[in-house]
Amino acid sequence: MNLKFWKKNGTTAAADSKKKSTAREWTDAIIFAVIAATLIRTFFIEAYTIPTPSMEKSLLVGDFLFVSKVNYGARTPMTPIAFPFAHHTILGMKAYSDVVQWDYHRIPGFQDIKNGDVVVFNYPVDVDPATGLPRPVDKRENYIKRCIAIAGDTISVIKGEAYVNGKPAPVQQQGQTDYTVQTDGTDLNRKTLQEMHISGDKISSNVYDLTMTPENAEKMKQFSSVKSVQKFVYPDSIADPSIYPQDAAFKWNVDNFGPLWVPKKGATLKLTKENIALYRHCINFYEKNELKEQPDGFYINGKKTDSYTFKMNYYFMMGDNRHNSLDSRFWGFVPEDHVVGKALFIWMSYDSEGGFFSKIRWSRLFNGIH
């Protein structure tokens, strides 16, 4: 028997059996935790918070949500080189490198986006303020809105009410909007308005401009001092130049919009001078083609054509706070590669303006999102 062979093996075994140092154990544990958490938030579920009132009163500022990545199918990373747990910036610095960019792919989910779903997505027109250039798709700001129209639908907003394919939207007004309230000259009780979570201002001796839910509007009609409660709607005679597609030919505003067809993957659109403004950004920017408009017609990637077949599904998103939401009425469609996930439930709700014992909105904890 080779004695040196056994000695060598014994020495190796002893070295392998040595206990890891405390620093090594902590390092291994941290690396494992970072990898596990990254995989979970990339492919399964992630926490988000509501920073603005665009979804009130369905979702409130200070609501903390869990958003599922598996319902619609998890999107594989598109910008893989990035700091863990950071989105696009960290300590005021860029938190990712766009040297490596992967194409869009999505793992199959167990449902498609439906009309009325509350969806988290990347803000389609987000840019890096330092460069003025668009950020990579998966590093654009996260937005949350309600999907009013899915691919293939035709969306219209008429006098503040949404219509899909000529019928009232399945999920109509879930949040709040503006009302004009006229009283007999008696001031409305500010404390009562605060308790009802109604905001707004007095604009004359007996007229108020208030933002509230339809339920609270009905309650206010019962106040003895209230003479009328009218939903405020911008007249269709007023054209808002900031409304999509920011073209003078389309005289739309937030309460009177469309009709607008939402592009669908595989659908072919006949291109005309009348509709090109509506779909130019989809063809050029989202689907990365070179579209040129010449006197003799349209050219896509150097070839003359009078039609275009879309490569992705698109969605039309709106906030439930209809007069205080930056949504598809202003910047157009949400492409499918921008979709992050489906909002599931509220796991925490924090009211920064509440009293010491009422900072947490206990009644909202673990509420589902509908």
CSV table of C-alpha atoms in Angstrom, one decimal:
chain,number,residue,atom,x,y,z
A,1,MET,CA,0.0,0.0,0.0
A,2,ASN,CA,1.2,3.5,-0.8
A,3,LEU,CA,1.4,5.3,2.5
A,4,LYS,CA,1.9,8.7,0.8
A,5,PHE,CA,-1.4,8.2,-1.0
A,6,TRP,CA,-3.3,7.7,2.2
A,7,LYS,CA,-1.6,10.6,3.9
A,8,LYS,CA,-2.5,12.9,1.0
A,9,ASN,CA,-6.1,11.9,1.1
A,10,GLY,CA,-6.2,12.3,4.9
A,11,THR,CA,-4.8,15.8,4.7
A,12,THR,CA,-7.4,16.8,2.1
A,13,ALA,CA,-10.3,15.4,4.1
A,14,ALA,CA,-9.1,17.2,7.2
A,15,ALA,CA,-8.8,20.5,5.3
A,16,ASP,CA,-12.3,20.0,3.8
A,17,SER,CA,-13.8,19.3,7.2
A,18,LYS,CA,-12.5,22.6,8.7
A,19,LYS,CA,-15.3,24.9,9.7
A,20,LYS,CA,-15.8,28.0,7.6
A,21,SER,CA,-14.9,31.3,9.2
A,22,THR,CA,-17.7,33.5,10.4
A,23,ALA,CA,-17.0,36.1,7.6
A,24,ARG,CA,-17.1,33.3,5.0
A,25,GLU,CA,-20.5,32.1,6.3
A,26,TRP,CA,-21.9,35.6,6.3
A,27,THR,CA,-20.6,36.2,2.8
A,28,ASP,CA,-22.2,33.0,1.5
A,29,ALA,CA,-25.5,33.7,3.2
A,30,ILE,CA,-25.6,37.3,1.7
A,31,ILE,CA,-24.8,36.1,-1.8
A,32,PHE,CA,-27.5,33.3,-1.5
A,33,ALA,CA,-30.1,35.8,-0.2
A,34,VAL,CA,-29.3,38.3,-3.0
A,35,ILE,CA,-29.6,35.7,-5.7
A,36,ALA,CA,-32.8,34.2,-4.2
A,37,ALA,CA,-34.4,37.6,-3.8
A,38,THR,CA,-33.5,38.7,-7.3
A,39,LEU,CA,-35.0,35.5,-8.8
A,40,ILE,CA,-38.2,35.9,-6.8
A,41,ARG,CA,-38.7,39.6,-7.7
A,42,THR,CA,-37.8,39.0,-11.3
A,43,PHE,CA,-39.9,35.9,-12.0
A,44,PHE,CA,-42.5,35.6,-9.3
A,45,ILE,CA,-43.6,38.6,-7.1
A,46,GLU,CA,-42.4,42.1,-6.2
A,47,ALA,CA,-43.4,44.8,-3.8
A,48,TYR,CA,-44.4,48.3,-5.1
A,49,THR,CA,-45.7,51.4,-3.5
A,50,ILE,CA,-48.3,54.0,-4.7
A,51,PRO,CA,-46.5,57.4,-4.9
A,52,THR,CA,-49.2,59.6,-6.6
A,53,PRO,CA,-53.0,60.0,-6.4
A,54,SER,CA,-53.7,58.9,-10.0
A,55,MET,CA,-55.6,55.8,-8.9
A,56,GLU,CA,-57.5,57.2,-6.0
A,57,LYS,CA,-59.8,56.2,-4.4
A,58,SER,CA,-59.2,52.7,-5.6
A,59,LEU,CA,-55.5,52.9,-4.5
A,60,LEU,CA,-54.2,55.5,-2.1
A,61,VAL,CA,-50.9,57.2,-1.8
A,62,GLY,CA,-49.0,55.1,0.7
A,63,ASP,CA,-50.5,51.8,-0.3
A,64,PHE,CA,-47.9,49.0,-0.6
A,65,LEU,CA,-48.7,46.3,-3.1
A,66,PHE,CA,-47.6,42.9,-4.1
A,67,VAL,CA,-47.5,42.5,-7.9
A,68,SER,CA,-47.5,39.1,-9.6
A,69,LYS,CA,-45.1,38.4,-12.4
A,70,VAL,CA,-46.5,35.0,-13.1
A,71,ASN,CA,-50.1,35.9,-14.0
A,72,TYR,CA,-49.2,37.4,-17.3
A,73,GLY,CA,-45.9,35.6,-17.5
A,74,ALA,CA,-42.6,36.9,-16.2
A,75,ARG,CA,-40.5,39.1,-18.5
A,76,THR,CA,-36.9,37.9,-18.8
A,77,PRO,CA,-34.3,40.6,-18.0
A,78,MET,CA,-33.6,43.0,-20.8
A,79,THR,CA,-30.8,44.9,-19.1
A,80,PRO,CA,-28.9,42.2,-17.2
A,81,ILE,CA,-26.0,44.3,-15.8
A,82,ALA,CA,-27.4,46.2,-12.9
A,83,PHE,CA,-27.1,46.7,-9.1
A,84,PRO,CA,-29.3,44.3,-7.2
A,85,PHE,CA,-32.6,45.7,-5.9
A,86,ALA,CA,-32.0,49.0,-7.7
A,87,HIS,CA,-34.2,50.2,-10.6
A,88,HIS,CA,-32.6,52.9,-12.7
A,89,THR,CA,-30.7,55.0,-10.1
A,90,ILE,CA,-28.9,54.4,-6.8
A,91,LEU,CA,-27.6,57.3,-4.7
A,92,GLY,CA,-28.2,59.6,-7.6
A,93,MET,CA,-26.1,57.5,-10.0
A,94,LYS,CA,-27.0,55.3,-12.9
A,95,ALA,CA,-27.7,51.8,-11.5
A,96,TYR,CA,-27.3,49.8,-14.7
A,97,SER,CA,-25.2,49.4,-17.8
A,98,ASP,CA,-26.8,49.4,-21.2
A,99,VAL,CA,-23.7,47.8,-22.8
A,100,VAL,CA,-25.5,44.5,-22.8
A,101,GLN,CA,-29.1,44.5,-24.0
A,102,TRP,CA,-31.2,41.4,-24.5
A,103,ASP,CA,-34.3,41.1,-26.7
A,104,TYR,CA,-37.7,41.0,-25.2
A,105,HIS,CA,-39.0,37.5,-24.1
A,106,ARG,CA,-41.8,36.5,-21.8
A,107,ILE,CA,-42.3,33.2,-20.0
A,108,PRO,CA,-45.9,32.0,-20.6
A,109,GLY,CA,-48.3,33.0,-17.9
A,110,PHE,CA,-51.7,31.5,-16.9
A,111,GLN,CA,-53.8,34.5,-18.0
A,112,ASP,CA,-53.9,37.3,-20.5
A,113,ILE,CA,-54.5,41.0,-19.6
A,114,LYS,CA,-58.3,41.6,-19.3
A,115,ASN,CA,-60.3,44.8,-19.5
A,116,GLY,CA,-60.4,46.3,-16.0
A,117,ASP,CA,-57.2,44.7,-14.7
A,118,VAL,CA,-54.9,46.9,-12.6
A,119,VAL,CA,-51.5,46.6,-14.2
A,120,VAL,CA,-48.0,47.7,-13.4
A,121,PHE,CA,-45.9,48.7,-16.5
A,122,ASN,CA,-42.9,50.7,-17.5
A,123,TYR,CA,-43.7,54.3,-18.4
A,124,PRO,CA,-43.4,54.2,-22.3
A,125,VAL,CA,-42.0,57.7,-22.8
A,126,ASP,CA,-39.6,57.8,-19.9
A,127,VAL,CA,-36.2,59.3,-20.6
A,128,ASP,CA,-32.9,59.6,-18.7
A,129,PRO,CA,-32.8,63.2,-17.5
A,130,ALA,CA,-29.0,63.2,-17.6
A,131,THR,CA,-28.8,62.3,-21.4
A,132,GLY,CA,-32.3,63.1,-22.6
A,133,LEU,CA,-32.4,59.7,-24.2
A,134,PRO,CA,-35.0,56.9,-23.6
A,135,ARG,CA,-34.0,54.5,-20.8
A,136,PRO,CA,-34.0,50.7,-21.6
A,137,VAL,CA,-37.5,49.4,-21.5
A,138,ASP,CA,-37.1,47.5,-18.2
A,139,LYS,CA,-35.4,50.4,-16.5
A,140,ARG,CA,-38.2,53.0,-17.2
A,141,GLU,CA,-40.3,54.3,-14.4
A,142,ASN,CA,-42.9,51.9,-13.0
A,143,TYR,CA,-46.5,53.1,-13.4
A,144,ILE,CA,-49.8,51.5,-12.3
A,145,LYS,CA,-53.1,52.1,-14.1
A,146,ARG,CA,-56.3,50.3,-15.0
A,147,CYS,CA,-56.3,48.6,-18.4
A,148,ILE,CA,-59.5,50.0,-20.1
A,149,ALA,CA,-58.9,48.5,-23.6
A,150,ILE,CA,-56.9,45.5,-24.7
A,151,ALA,CA,-55.3,44.8,-28.1
A,152,GLY,CA,-57.9,44.9,-30.9
A,153,ASP,CA,-60.4,47.0,-28.9
A,154,THR,CA,-61.6,50.4,-30.0
A,155,ILE,CA,-61.6,52.9,-27.1
A,156,SER,CA,-63.7,56.1,-26.8
A,157,VAL,CA,-64.2,58.5,-23.9
A,158,ILE,CA,-67.5,60.4,-24.2
A,159,LYS,CA,-68.4,63.0,-21.7
A,160,GLY,CA,-66.0,61.5,-19.2
A,161,GLU,CA,-67.3,57.9,-19.6
A,162,ALA,CA,-65.2,55.2,-21.2
A,163,TYR,CA,-66.6,53.0,-24.0
A,164,VAL,CA,-65.0,49.9,-25.4
A,165,ASN,CA,-66.2,48.7,-28.8
A,166,GLY,CA,-69.2,51.0,-28.5
A,167,LYS,CA,-70.3,49.7,-25.1
A,168,PRO,CA,-69.7,51.1,-21.6
A,169,ALA,CA,-66.4,49.8,-20.3
A,170,PRO,CA,-66.9,46.7,-18.0
A,171,VAL,CA,-65.1,48.6,-15.2
A,172,GLN,CA,-66.4,52.1,-15.3
A,173,GLN,CA,-65.6,54.8,-12.7
A,174,GLN,CA,-63.9,52.9,-9.8
A,175,GLY,CA,-62.2,55.9,-8.3
A,176,GLN,CA,-63.0,59.6,-8.2
A,177,THR,CA,-63.5,62.6,-10.5
A,178,ASP,CA,-64.3,66.3,-10.2
A,179,TYR,CA,-67.8,67.7,-9.3
A,180,THR,CA,-69.2,71.2,-9.2
A,181,VAL,CA,-71.2,71.7,-6.0
A,182,GLN,CA,-73.6,74.6,-5.5
A,183,THR,CA,-74.9,75.5,-2.0
A,184,ASP,CA,-77.4,78.0,-0.7
A,185,GLY,CA,-74.5,80.1,0.5
A,186,THR,CA,-73.8,78.1,3.7
A,187,ASP,CA,-70.2,77.0,3.9
A,188,LEU,CA,-69.6,73.2,3.7
A,189,ASN,CA,-68.1,71.8,6.9
A,190,ARG,CA,-64.4,71.2,6.3
A,191,LYS,CA,-64.2,68.6,8.9
A,192,THR,CA,-67.0,66.6,7.3
A,193,LEU,CA,-65.2,66.9,3.9
A,194,GLN,CA,-62.0,65.6,5.5
A,195,GLU,CA,-63.8,62.7,7.1
A,196,MET,CA,-65.3,61.8,3.7
A,197,HIS,CA,-61.9,62.1,2.1
A,198,ILE,CA,-63.1,64.8,-0.3
A,199,SER,CA,-60.7,67.4,-1.5
A,200,GLY,CA,-61.1,70.6,-3.5
A,201,ASP,CA,-61.6,74.4,-3.2
A,202,LYS,CA,-64.3,77.0,-2.9
A,203,ILE,CA,-64.4,79.0,-6.1
A,204,SER,CA,-67.1,81.5,-5.3
A,205,SER,CA,-69.5,82.4,-2.5
A,206,ASN,CA,-71.6,79.3,-3.0
A,207,VAL,CA,-69.8,77.1,-5.5
A,208,TYR,CA,-67.2,74.4,-4.8
A,209,ASP,CA,-64.9,72.4,-7.1
A,210,LEU,CA,-64.6,69.1,-5.3
A,211,THR,CA,-62.9,65.8,-6.2
A,212,MET,CA,-64.8,62.8,-4.8
A,213,THR,CA,-66.2,59.3,-5.5
A,214,PRO,CA,-69.6,58.8,-7.1
A,215,GLU,CA,-70.8,57.4,-3.8
A,216,ASN,CA,-69.8,60.6,-1.9
A,217,ALA,CA,-71.4,62.7,-4.6
A,218,GLU,CA,-74.7,60.9,-3.9
A,219,LYS,CA,-74.3,61.5,-0.2
A,220,MET,CA,-73.6,65.2,-0.7
A,221,LYS,CA,-76.8,65.6,-2.6
A,222,GLN,CA,-78.6,64.8,0.7
A,223,PHE,CA,-77.0,67.7,2.5
A,224,SER,CA,-79.6,70.3,3.4
A,225,SER,CA,-77.4,73.2,2.3
A,226,VAL,CA,-76.5,71.7,-1.1
A,227,LYS,CA,-78.6,72.8,-4.1
A,228,SER,CA,-76.9,70.8,-6.8
A,229,VAL,CA,-74.1,68.4,-7.5
A,230,GLN,CA,-72.9,68.2,-11.1
A,231,LYS,CA,-70.1,66.0,-12.5
A,232,PHE,CA,-67.6,68.2,-14.2
A,233,VAL,CA,-66.9,67.3,-17.8
A,234,TYR,CA,-64.7,69.2,-20.2
A,235,PRO,CA,-66.9,70.1,-23.3
A,236,ASP,CA,-65.9,68.5,-26.6
A,237,SER,CA,-65.5,72.0,-28.1
A,238,ILE,CA,-62.2,72.3,-26.1
A,239,ALA,CA,-59.2,70.7,-27.7
A,240,ASP,CA,-56.2,69.9,-25.4
A,241,PRO,CA,-52.9,70.1,-27.3
A,242,SER,CA,-51.2,67.9,-24.7
A,243,ILE,CA,-53.6,65.0,-25.5
A,244,TYR,CA,-52.4,62.1,-27.6
A,245,PRO,CA,-51.4,62.1,-30.4
A,246,GLN,CA,-50.5,65.9,-29.9
A,247,ASP,CA,-51.8,66.6,-33.5
A,248,ALA,CA,-54.0,69.5,-34.4
A,249,ALA,CA,-56.2,67.2,-36.5
A,250,PHE,CA,-57.4,65.4,-33.4
A,251,LYS,CA,-59.4,67.8,-31.2
A,252,TRP,CA,-59.6,65.6,-28.1
A,253,ASN,CA,-59.4,66.2,-24.4
A,254,VAL,CA,-59.5,64.0,-21.2
A,255,ASP,CA,-63.3,63.7,-21.2
A,256,ASN,CA,-63.8,63.4,-25.0
A,257,PHE,CA,-61.3,61.1,-26.7
A,258,GLY,CA,-61.3,58.8,-29.7
A,259,PRO,CA,-62.5,56.6,-31.1
A,260,LEU,CA,-59.0,55.0,-31.2
A,261,TRP,CA,-58.2,51.4,-32.3
A,262,VAL,CA,-55.7,49.6,-30.1
A,263,PRO,CA,-53.1,47.7,-32.2
A,264,LYS,CA,-53.0,43.9,-32.0
A,265,LYS,CA,-50.2,41.5,-32.8
A,266,GLY,CA,-50.6,40.2,-36.3
A,267,ALA,CA,-53.2,42.7,-37.3
A,268,THR,CA,-52.6,44.7,-40.5
A,269,LEU,CA,-53.4,48.4,-40.5
A,270,LYS,CA,-54.0,50.4,-43.7
A,271,LEU,CA,-51.8,53.4,-43.4
A,272,THR,CA,-53.4,56.8,-44.3
A,273,LYS,CA,-52.5,60.5,-43.9
A,274,GLU,CA,-55.5,60.6,-41.5
A,275,ASN,CA,-54.3,57.8,-39.1
A,276,ILE,CA,-50.5,57.8,-39.3
A,277,ALA,CA,-50.2,60.3,-36.4
A,278,LEU,CA,-51.9,57.7,-34.2
A,279,TYR,CA,-49.6,54.8,-35.0
A,280,ARG,CA,-46.3,56.5,-36.0
A,281,HIS,CA,-44.7,56.1,-32.6
A,282,CYS,CA,-45.6,52.4,-32.4
A,283,ILE,CA,-44.1,51.7,-35.8
A,284,ASN,CA,-41.0,53.8,-35.4
A,285,PHE,CA,-40.1,53.6,-31.7
A,286,TYR,CA,-41.7,50.6,-30.1
A,287,GLU,CA,-41.3,48.2,-33.0
A,288,LYS,CA,-37.9,49.7,-34.2
A,289,ASN,CA,-38.7,50.5,-37.8
A,290,GLU,CA,-37.6,53.4,-40.0
A,291,LEU,CA,-40.9,55.0,-41.2
A,292,LYS,CA,-40.7,57.8,-43.7
A,293,GLU,CA,-43.5,59.8,-45.2
A,294,GLN,CA,-42.9,60.9,-48.7
A,295,PRO,CA,-45.1,62.7,-51.2
A,296,ASP,CA,-45.8,59.4,-53.0
A,297,GLY,CA,-46.6,57.4,-49.9
A,298,PHE,CA,-45.1,55.6,-46.9
A,299,TYR,CA,-41.8,53.8,-46.7
A,300,ILE,CA,-40.9,51.4,-44.0
A,301,ASN,CA,-37.3,50.2,-43.8
A,302,GLY,CA,-36.8,51.6,-47.3
A,303,LYS,CA,-39.7,49.8,-48.9
A,304,LYS,CA,-42.8,51.5,-50.1
A,305,THR,CA,-46.0,50.3,-48.5
A,306,ASP,CA,-49.6,51.3,-47.7
A,307,SER,CA,-50.0,49.0,-44.7
A,308,TYR,CA,-48.3,47.7,-41.5
A,309,THR,CA,-48.6,44.5,-39.6
A,310,PHE,CA,-48.0,44.9,-35.8
A,311,LYS,CA,-45.5,42.7,-34.0
A,312,MET,CA,-46.8,43.2,-30.5
A,313,ASN,CA,-50.0,43.6,-28.6
A,314,TYR,CA,-50.8,47.1,-27.1
A,315,TYR,CA,-53.0,48.3,-24.2
A,316,PHE,CA,-54.8,51.5,-23.3
A,317,MET,CA,-54.4,52.4,-19.6
A,318,MET,CA,-56.2,55.0,-17.5
A,319,GLY,CA,-56.1,56.1,-13.9
A,320,ASP,CA,-59.2,55.9,-11.7
A,321,ASN,CA,-58.7,59.5,-10.7
A,322,ARG,CA,-59.8,60.6,-14.1
A,323,HIS,CA,-59.0,64.3,-13.9
A,324,ASN,CA,-55.7,63.8,-12.1
A,325,SER,CA,-53.9,61.0,-14.0
A,326,LEU,CA,-51.1,61.0,-16.6
A,327,ASP,CA,-52.1,58.0,-18.7
A,328,SER,CA,-52.7,56.8,-22.2
A,329,ARG,CA,-54.9,59.8,-23.0
A,330,PHE,CA,-51.6,61.8,-22.9
A,331,TRP,CA,-48.9,59.4,-24.2
A,332,GLY,CA,-50.7,56.7,-26.1
A,333,PHE,CA,-50.4,52.9,-26.0
A,334,VAL,CA,-48.5,50.6,-23.6
A,335,PRO,CA,-46.7,47.9,-25.6
A,336,GLU,CA,-46.7,44.3,-24.3
A,337,ASP,CA,-42.9,44.4,-23.7
A,338,HIS,CA,-43.5,47.2,-21.1
A,339,VAL,CA,-45.9,45.1,-19.0
A,340,VAL,CA,-44.4,44.2,-15.6
A,341,GLY,CA,-47.2,42.4,-13.8
A,342,LYS,CA,-50.7,42.3,-12.2
A,343,ALA,CA,-51.4,44.1,-9.0
A,344,LEU,CA,-52.7,41.5,-6.5
A,345,PHE,CA,-53.3,42.9,-3.0
A,346,ILE,CA,-52.3,45.6,-0.5
A,347,TRP,CA,-50.0,44.3,2.2
A,348,MET,CA,-49.5,47.6,4.0
A,349,SER,CA,-51.1,51.1,3.8
A,350,TYR,CA,-49.4,54.1,5.4
A,351,ASP,CA,-51.1,57.5,5.8
A,352,SER,CA,-48.3,60.1,6.2
A,353,GLU,CA,-51.0,62.7,7.2
A,354,GLY,CA,-52.7,60.6,9.7
A,355,GLY,CA,-52.4,61.0,13.5
A,356,PHE,CA,-49.9,59.1,15.7
A,357,PHE,CA,-52.4,56.2,16.2
A,358,SER,CA,-53.8,56.3,12.7
A,359,LYS,CA,-50.8,56.2,10.5
A,360,ILE,CA,-51.6,52.7,9.4
A,361,ARG,CA,-54.8,52.2,7.5
A,362,TRP,CA,-55.7,48.9,9.1
A,363,SER,CA,-58.9,48.4,7.1
A,364,ARG,CA,-56.9,48.3,3.8
A,365,LEU,CA,-54.4,45.6,4.9
A,366,PHE,CA,-54.5,42.5,2.7
A,367,ASN,CA,-57.3,43.9,0.6
A,368,GLY,CA,-57.4,42.5,-3.0
A,369,ILE,CA,-57.1,44.9,-5.9
A,370,HIS,CA,-60.1,44.9,-8.3
